[in-house]
Amino acid sequence: MTPTTSTTLTELAVTMFSVTDQDAARDFYTGVLGFEVRGDDRFGEDGTDRWLEVAPPGSSARLALNPPMGGSAGGGAIGVESTDVLAEHARLAARGDVDLDPAPTRVPGAPLLFCVRDPDGNAIWVVEAPAG
């Protein structure tokens, strides 16, 4: 074992997904999942780059929606907690235009959950919030 060293890292704050179209991704996360836009800023030479962040209302963690950086869009995964997984699944299924699992599942040792995929194939796992 190596000795433990001190760190200045304090919190998991921003997760990043690669998306092909930042506007379409913003519309999916806000219009379909109900997230809020937390930041939408231009940077770089002549403002050609864009930093776009969304998050569920009340969340301190954010999701940055970025163009692919050296790869292709999609392939990421995050988990978001829900106070009512069954109701959230029913809400999304009723839309008829969302790529999601047919039903929530529960396996021994894991919470009730289901997966919804954004237009680029990033996976958003909707997970039952812990009791208490």
PDB file of N, CA and C in Angstrom, residues 30-98:
ATOM      1  N   THR A  30     -34.044  19.183 -21.080  1.00  0.00           N
ATOM      2  CA  THR A  30     -34.993  20.110 -20.446  1.00  0.00           C
ATOM      3  C   THR A  30     -36.439  19.733 -20.772  1.00  0.00           C
ATOM      4  N   GLY A  31     -36.725  19.452 -22.032  1.00  0.00           N
ATOM      5  CA  GLY A  31     -38.095  19.188 -22.445  1.00  0.00           C
ATOM      6  C   GLY A  31     -38.611  17.815 -22.110  1.00  0.00           C
ATOM      7  N   VAL A  32     -37.745  16.797 -22.134  1.00  0.00           N
ATOM      8  CA  VAL A  32     -38.168  15.419 -21.865  1.00  0.00           C
ATOM      9  C   VAL A  32     -37.936  15.052 -20.404  1.00  0.00           C
ATOM     10  N   LEU A  33     -36.712  15.295 -19.903  1.00  0.00           N
ATOM     11  CA  LEU A  33     -36.391  14.873 -18.538  1.00  0.00           C
ATOM     12  C   LEU A  33     -36.663  15.941 -17.487  1.00  0.00           C
ATOM     13  N   GLY A  34     -36.927  17.176 -17.886  1.00  0.00           N
ATOM     14  CA  GLY A  34     -37.257  18.220 -16.912  1.00  0.00           C
ATOM     15  C   GLY A  34     -36.067  18.862 -16.238  1.00  0.00           C
ATOM     16  N   PHE A  35     -34.864  18.709 -16.807  1.00  0.00           N
ATOM     17  CA  PHE A  35     -33.679  19.354 -16.254  1.00  0.00           C
ATOM     18  C   PHE A  35     -33.755  20.863 -16.492  1.00  0.00           C
ATOM     19  N   GLU A  36     -32.912  21.612 -15.780  1.00  0.00           N
ATOM     20  CA  GLU A  36     -32.770  23.055 -15.956  1.00  0.00           C
ATOM     21  C   GLU A  36     -31.435  23.335 -16.642  1.00  0.00           C
ATOM     22  N   VAL A  37     -31.381  24.409 -17.417  1.00  0.00           N
ATOM     23  CA  VAL A  37     -30.100  24.869 -17.948  1.00  0.00           C
ATOM     24  C   VAL A  37     -29.399  25.605 -16.824  1.00  0.00           C
ATOM     25  N   ARG A  38     -28.186  25.186 -16.481  1.00  0.00           N
ATOM     26  CA  ARG A  38     -27.404  25.820 -15.416  1.00  0.00           C
ATOM     27  C   ARG A  38     -26.330  26.747 -15.960  1.00  0.00           C
ATOM     28  N   GLY A  39     -25.953  26.562 -17.201  1.00  0.00           N
ATOM     29  CA  GLY A  39     -24.950  27.425 -17.816  1.00  0.00           C
ATOM     30  C   GLY A  39     -24.915  27.176 -19.304  1.00  0.00           C
ATOM     31  N   ASP A  40     -24.737  28.239 -20.058  1.00  0.00           N
ATOM     32  CA  ASP A  40     -24.645  28.139 -21.509  1.00  0.00           C
ATOM     33  C   ASP A  40     -23.756  29.284 -21.963  1.00  0.00           C
ATOM     34  N   ASP A  41     -22.455  29.015 -22.060  1.00  0.00           N
ATOM     35  CA  ASP A  41     -21.480  30.063 -22.307  1.00  0.00           C
ATOM     36  C   ASP A  41     -20.598  29.742 -23.498  1.00  0.00           C
ATOM     37  N   ARG A  42     -20.271  30.775 -24.240  1.00  0.00           N
ATOM     38  CA  ARG A  42     -19.339  30.668 -25.362  1.00  0.00           C
ATOM     39  C   ARG A  42     -17.938  30.964 -24.865  1.00  0.00           C
ATOM     40  N   PHE A  43     -16.948  30.287 -25.446  1.00  0.00           N
ATOM     41  CA  PHE A  43     -15.555  30.540 -25.096  1.00  0.00           C
ATOM     42  C   PHE A  43     -14.680  30.189 -26.281  1.00  0.00           C
ATOM     43  N   GLY A  44     -13.391  30.407 -26.133  1.00  0.00           N
ATOM     44  CA  GLY A  44     -12.439  30.085 -27.183  1.00  0.00           C
ATOM     45  C   GLY A  44     -12.332  31.208 -28.194  1.00  0.00           C
ATOM     46  N   GLU A  45     -11.517  30.949 -29.192  1.00  0.00           N
ATOM     47  CA  GLU A  45     -11.276  31.948 -30.228  1.00  0.00           C
ATOM     48  C   GLU A  45     -12.590  32.318 -30.919  1.00  0.00           C
ATOM     49  N   ASP A  46     -12.924  33.591 -30.858  1.00  0.00           N
ATOM     50  CA  ASP A  46     -14.159  34.122 -31.459  1.00  0.00           C
ATOM     51  C   ASP A  46     -15.424  33.464 -30.913  1.00  0.00           C
ATOM     52  N   GLY A  47     -15.370  32.871 -29.720  1.00  0.00           N
ATOM     53  CA  GLY A  47     -16.560  32.261 -29.119  1.00  0.00           C
ATOM     54  C   GLY A  47     -17.084  31.063 -29.882  1.00  0.00           C
ATOM     55  N   THR A  48     -16.194  30.342 -30.542  1.00  0.00           N
ATOM     56  CA  THR A  48     -16.631  29.202 -31.349  1.00  0.00           C
ATOM     57  C   THR A  48     -16.956  27.961 -30.524  1.00  0.00           C
ATOM     58  N   ASP A  49     -16.484  27.900 -29.287  1.00  0.00           N
ATOM     59  CA  ASP A  49     -16.766  26.756 -28.416  1.00  0.00           C
ATOM     60  C   ASP A  49     -17.893  27.113 -27.458  1.00  0.00           C
ATOM     61  N   ARG A  50     -18.527  26.098 -26.925  1.00  0.00           N
ATOM     62  CA  ARG A  50     -19.692  26.314 -26.055  1.00  0.00           C
ATOM     63  C   ARG A  50     -19.648  25.349 -24.881  1.00  0.00           C
ATOM     64  N   TRP A  51     -19.874  25.874 -23.679  1.00  0.00           N
ATOM     65  CA  TRP A  51     -19.982  25.060 -22.466  1.00  0.00           C
ATOM     66  C   TRP A  51     -21.430  25.121 -22.027  1.00  0.00           C
ATOM     67  N   LEU A  52     -22.133  23.980 -22.112  1.00  0.00           N
ATOM     68  CA  LEU A  52     -23.558  23.893 -21.799  1.00  0.00           C
ATOM     69  C   LEU A  52     -23.749  22.904 -20.662  1.00  0.00           C
ATOM     70  N   GLU A  53     -24.354  23.362 -19.568  1.00  0.00           N
ATOM     71  CA  GLU A  53     -24.622  22.499 -18.414  1.00  0.00           C
ATOM     72  C   GLU A  53     -26.110  22.464 -18.114  1.00  0.00           C
ATOM     73  N   VAL A  54     -26.602  21.267 -17.774  1.00  0.00           N
ATOM     74  CA  VAL A  54     -27.985  21.056 -17.339  1.00  0.00           C
ATOM     75  C   VAL A  54     -27.961  20.234 -16.059  1.00  0.00           C
ATOM     76  N   ALA A  55     -29.077  20.261 -15.320  1.00  0.00           N
ATOM     77  CA  ALA A  55     -29.174  19.481 -14.080  1.00  0.00           C
ATOM     78  C   ALA A  55     -30.630  19.349 -13.680  1.00  0.00           C
ATOM     79  N   PRO A  56     -30.958  18.294 -12.932  1.00  0.00           N
ATOM     80  CA  PRO A  56     -32.299  18.218 -12.354  1.00  0.00           C
ATOM     81  C   PRO A  56     -32.490  19.376 -11.374  1.00  0.00           C
ATOM     82  N   PRO A  57     -33.708  19.891 -11.245  1.00  0.00           N
ATOM     83  CA  PRO A  57     -33.951  20.972 -10.281  1.00  0.00           C
ATOM     84  C   PRO A  57     -33.481  20.568  -8.875  1.00  0.00           C
ATOM     85  N   GLY A  58     -32.732  21.452  -8.226  1.00  0.00           N
ATOM     86  CA  GLY A  58     -32.252  21.205  -6.871  1.00  0.00           C
ATOM     87  C   GLY A  58     -30.960  20.418  -6.770  1.00  0.00           C
ATOM     88  N   SER A  59     -30.462  19.885  -7.872  1.00  0.00           N
ATOM     89  CA  SER A  59     -29.240  19.089  -7.842  1.00  0.00           C
ATOM     90  C   SER A  59     -28.015  19.990  -7.779  1.00  0.00           C
ATOM     91  N   SER A  60     -27.024  19.595  -6.977  1.00  0.00           N
ATOM     92  CA  SER A  60     -25.769  20.337  -6.985  1.00  0.00           C
ATOM     93  C   SER A  60     -24.849  19.820  -8.091  1.00  0.00           C
ATOM     94  N   ALA A  61     -25.014  18.572  -8.514  1.00  0.00           N
ATOM     95  CA  ALA A  61     -24.222  18.022  -9.616  1.00  0.00           C
ATOM     96  C   ALA A  61     -24.842  18.459 -10.938  1.00  0.00           C
ATOM     97  N   ARG A  62     -23.963  18.641 -11.945  1.00  0.00           N
ATOM     98  CA  ARG A  62     -24.401  19.100 -13.245  1.00  0.00           C
ATOM     99  C   ARG A  62     -23.912  18.165 -14.337  1.00  0.00           C
ATOM    100  N   LEU A  63     -24.565  18.246 -15.483  1.00  0.00           N
ATOM    101  CA  LEU A  63     -24.199  17.462 -16.650  1.00  0.00           C
ATOM    102  C   LEU A  63     -23.816  18.417 -17.766  1.00  0.00           C
ATOM    103  N   ALA A  64     -22.561  18.335 -18.219  1.00  0.00           N
ATOM    104  CA  ALA A  64     -22.104  19.151 -19.340  1.00  0.00           C
ATOM    105  C   ALA A  64     -22.364  18.385 -20.629  1.00  0.00           C
ATOM    106  N   LEU A  65     -22.939  19.076 -21.605  1.00  0.00           N
ATOM    107  CA  LEU A  65     -23.257  18.486 -22.900  1.00  0.00           C
ATOM    108  C   LEU A  65     -22.288  19.062 -23.920  1.00  0.00           C
ATOM    109  N   ASN A  66     -21.286  18.266 -24.307  1.00  0.00           N
ATOM    110  CA  ASN A  66     -20.175  18.746 -25.128  1.00  0.00           C
ATOM    111  C   ASN A  66     -20.122  18.050 -26.472  1.00  0.00           C
ATOM    112  N   PRO A  67     -19.624  18.760 -27.488  1.00  0.00           N
ATOM    113  CA  PRO A  67     -19.333  18.063 -28.742  1.00  0.00           C
ATOM    114  C   PRO A  67     -18.252  17.007 -28.487  1.00  0.00           C
ATOM    115  N   PRO A  68     -18.186  15.973 -29.310  1.00  0.00           N
ATOM    116  CA  PRO A  68     -17.160  14.945 -29.104  1.00  0.00           C
ATOM    117  C   PRO A  68     -15.755  15.553 -29.086  1.00  0.00           C
ATOM    118  N   MET A  69     -14.950  15.097 -28.152  1.00  0.00           N
ATOM    119  CA  MET A  69     -13.572  15.558 -28.026  1.00  0.00           C
ATOM    120  C   MET A  69     -12.654  14.387 -28.363  1.00  0.00           C
ATOM    121  N   GLY A  70     -12.359  14.227 -29.643  1.00  0.00           N
ATOM    122  CA  GLY A  70     -11.463  13.161 -30.056  1.00  0.00           C
ATOM    123  C   GLY A  70     -12.132  11.824 -30.260  1.00  0.00           C
ATOM    124  N   GLY A  71     -13.426  11.753 -30.222  1.00  0.00           N
ATOM    125  CA  GLY A  71     -14.133  10.495 -30.423  1.00  0.00           C
ATOM    126  C   GLY A  71     -15.490  10.761 -31.031  1.00  0.00           C
ATOM    127  N   SER A  72     -16.400   9.849 -30.822  1.00  0.00           N
ATOM    128  CA  SER A  72     -17.748  10.033 -31.339  1.00  0.00           C
ATOM    129  C   SER A  72     -18.701  10.290 -30.179  1.00  0.00           C
ATOM    130  N   ALA A  73     -19.867  10.815 -30.508  1.00  0.00           N
ATOM    131  CA  ALA A  73     -20.873  11.113 -29.489  1.00  0.00           C
ATOM    132  C   ALA A  73     -21.451   9.820 -28.921  1.00  0.00           C
ATOM    133  N   GLY A  74     -22.002   9.940 -27.717  1.00  0.00           N
ATOM    134  CA  GLY A  74     -22.662   8.800 -27.087  1.00  0.00           C
ATOM    135  C   GLY A  74     -21.706   7.937 -26.293  1.00  0.00           C
ATOM    136  N   GLY A  75     -22.263   6.934 -25.652  1.00  0.00           N
ATOM    137  CA  GLY A  75     -21.456   5.974 -24.924  1.00  0.00           C
ATOM    138  C   GLY A  75     -21.284   6.253 -23.447  1.00  0.00           C
ATOM    139  N   GLY A  76     -21.799   7.389 -22.942  1.00  0.00           N
ATOM    140  CA  GLY A  76     -21.682   7.706 -21.529  1.00  0.00           C
ATOM    141  C   GLY A  76     -22.875   7.183 -20.735  1.00  0.00           C
ATOM    142  N   ALA A  77     -22.745   7.221 -19.422  1.00  0.00           N
ATOM    143  CA  ALA A  77     -23.843   6.785 -18.552  1.00  0.00           C
ATOM    144  C   ALA A  77     -23.781   7.538 -17.233  1.00  0.00           C
ATOM    145  N   ILE A  78     -24.956   7.918 -16.736  1.00  0.00           N
ATOM    146  CA  ILE A  78     -25.091   8.519 -15.413  1.00  0.00           C
ATOM    147  C   ILE A  78     -26.310   7.903 -14.736  1.00  0.00           C
ATOM    148  N   GLY A  79     -26.402   8.103 -13.446  1.00  0.00           N
ATOM    149  CA  GLY A  79     -27.586   7.709 -12.697  1.00  0.00           C
ATOM    150  C   GLY A  79     -28.208   8.935 -12.064  1.00  0.00           C
ATOM    151  N   VAL A  80     -29.524   9.023 -12.119  1.00  0.00           N
ATOM    152  CA  VAL A  80     -30.262  10.084 -11.440  1.00  0.00           C
ATOM    153  C   VAL A  80     -31.278   9.435 -10.514  1.00  0.00           C
ATOM    154  N   GLU A  81     -31.451  10.016  -9.342  1.00  0.00           N
ATOM    155  CA  GLU A  81     -32.397   9.453  -8.380  1.00  0.00           C
ATOM    156  C   GLU A  81     -33.801   9.966  -8.645  1.00  0.00           C
ATOM    157  N   SER A  82     -34.770   9.125  -8.335  1.00  0.00           N
ATOM    158  CA  SER A  82     -36.182   9.471  -8.462  1.00  0.00           C
ATOM    159  C   SER A  82     -36.906   9.057  -7.188  1.00  0.00           C
ATOM    160  N   THR A  83     -37.833   9.884  -6.757  1.00  0.00           N
ATOM    161  CA  THR A  83     -38.649   9.534  -5.599  1.00  0.00           C
ATOM    162  C   THR A  83     -39.771   8.579  -5.978  1.00  0.00           C
ATOM    163  N   ASP A  84     -40.058   8.423  -7.297  1.00  0.00           N
ATOM    164  CA  ASP A  84     -41.098   7.505  -7.752  1.00  0.00           C
ATOM    165  C   ASP A  84     -40.715   6.973  -9.134  1.00  0.00           C
ATOM    166  N   VAL A  85     -39.925   5.923  -9.159  1.00  0.00           N
ATOM    167  CA  VAL A  85     -39.413   5.352 -10.401  1.00  0.00           C
ATOM    168  C   VAL A  85     -40.555   4.888 -11.304  1.00  0.00           C
ATOM    169  N   LEU A  86     -41.577   4.254 -10.732  1.00  0.00           N
ATOM    170  CA  LEU A  86     -42.692   3.756 -11.548  1.00  0.00           C
ATOM    171  C   LEU A  86     -43.434   4.901 -12.231  1.00  0.00           C
ATOM    172  N   ALA A  87     -43.682   5.982 -11.503  1.00  0.00           N
ATOM    173  CA  ALA A  87     -44.376   7.130 -12.089  1.00  0.00           C
ATOM    174  C   ALA A  87     -43.531   7.800 -13.166  1.00  0.00           C
ATOM    175  N   GLU A  88     -42.228   7.898 -12.936  1.00  0.00           N
ATOM    176  CA  GLU A  88     -41.351   8.516 -13.931  1.00  0.00           C
ATOM    177  C   GLU A  88     -41.301   7.666 -15.196  1.00  0.00           C
ATOM    178  N   HIS A  89     -41.222   6.358 -15.037  1.00  0.00           N
ATOM    179  CA  HIS A  89     -41.240   5.475 -16.209  1.00  0.00           C
ATOM    180  C   HIS A  89     -42.550   5.640 -16.969  1.00  0.00           C
ATOM    181  N   ALA A  90     -43.671   5.657 -16.250  1.00  0.00           N
ATOM    182  CA  ALA A  90     -44.979   5.818 -16.898  1.00  0.00           C
ATOM    183  C   ALA A  90     -45.063   7.154 -17.641  1.00  0.00           C
ATOM    184  N   ARG A  91     -44.547   8.212 -17.045  1.00  0.00           N
ATOM    185  CA  ARG A  91     -44.571   9.539 -17.675  1.00  0.00           C
ATOM    186  C   ARG A  91     -43.793   9.529 -18.985  1.00  0.00           C
ATOM    187  N   LEU A  92     -42.588   8.960 -18.958  1.00  0.00           N
ATOM    188  CA  LEU A  92     -41.761   8.936 -20.162  1.00  0.00           C
ATOM    189  C   LEU A  92     -42.329   7.990 -21.221  1.00  0.00           C
ATOM    190  N   ALA A  93     -42.861   6.846 -20.799  1.00  0.00           N
ATOM    191  CA  ALA A  93     -43.441   5.887 -21.745  1.00  0.00           C
ATOM    192  C   ALA A  93     -44.661   6.478 -22.444  1.00  0.00           C
ATOM    193  N   ALA A  94     -45.445   7.265 -21.725  1.00  0.00           N
ATOM    194  CA  ALA A  94     -46.649   7.868 -22.292  1.00  0.00           C
ATOM    195  C   ALA A  94     -46.338   8.835 -23.426  1.00  0.00           C
ATOM    196  N   ARG A  95     -45.138   9.402 -23.422  1.00  0.00           N
ATOM    197  CA  ARG A  95     -44.748  10.320 -24.503  1.00  0.00           C
ATOM    198  C   ARG A  95     -44.690   9.600 -25.843  1.00  0.00           C
ATOM    199  N   GLY A  96     -44.228   8.339 -25.829  1.00  0.00           N
ATOM    200  CA  GLY A  96     -44.136   7.569 -27.052  1.00  0.00           C
ATOM    201  C   GLY A  96     -42.953   7.902 -27.944  1.00  0.00           C
ATOM    202  N   ASP A  97     -42.106   8.845 -27.533  1.00  0.00           N
ATOM    203  CA  ASP A  97     -40.983   9.257 -28.383  1.00  0.00           C
ATOM    204  C   ASP A  97     -39.643   9.171 -27.671  1.00  0.00           C
ATOM    205  N   VAL A  98     -39.593   8.389 -26.592  1.00  0.00           N
ATOM    206  CA  VAL A  98     -38.384   8.292 -25.774  1.00  0.00           C
ATOM    207  C   VAL A  98     -37.883   6.852 -25.792  1.00  0.00           C
TER     208      VAL A  98
END
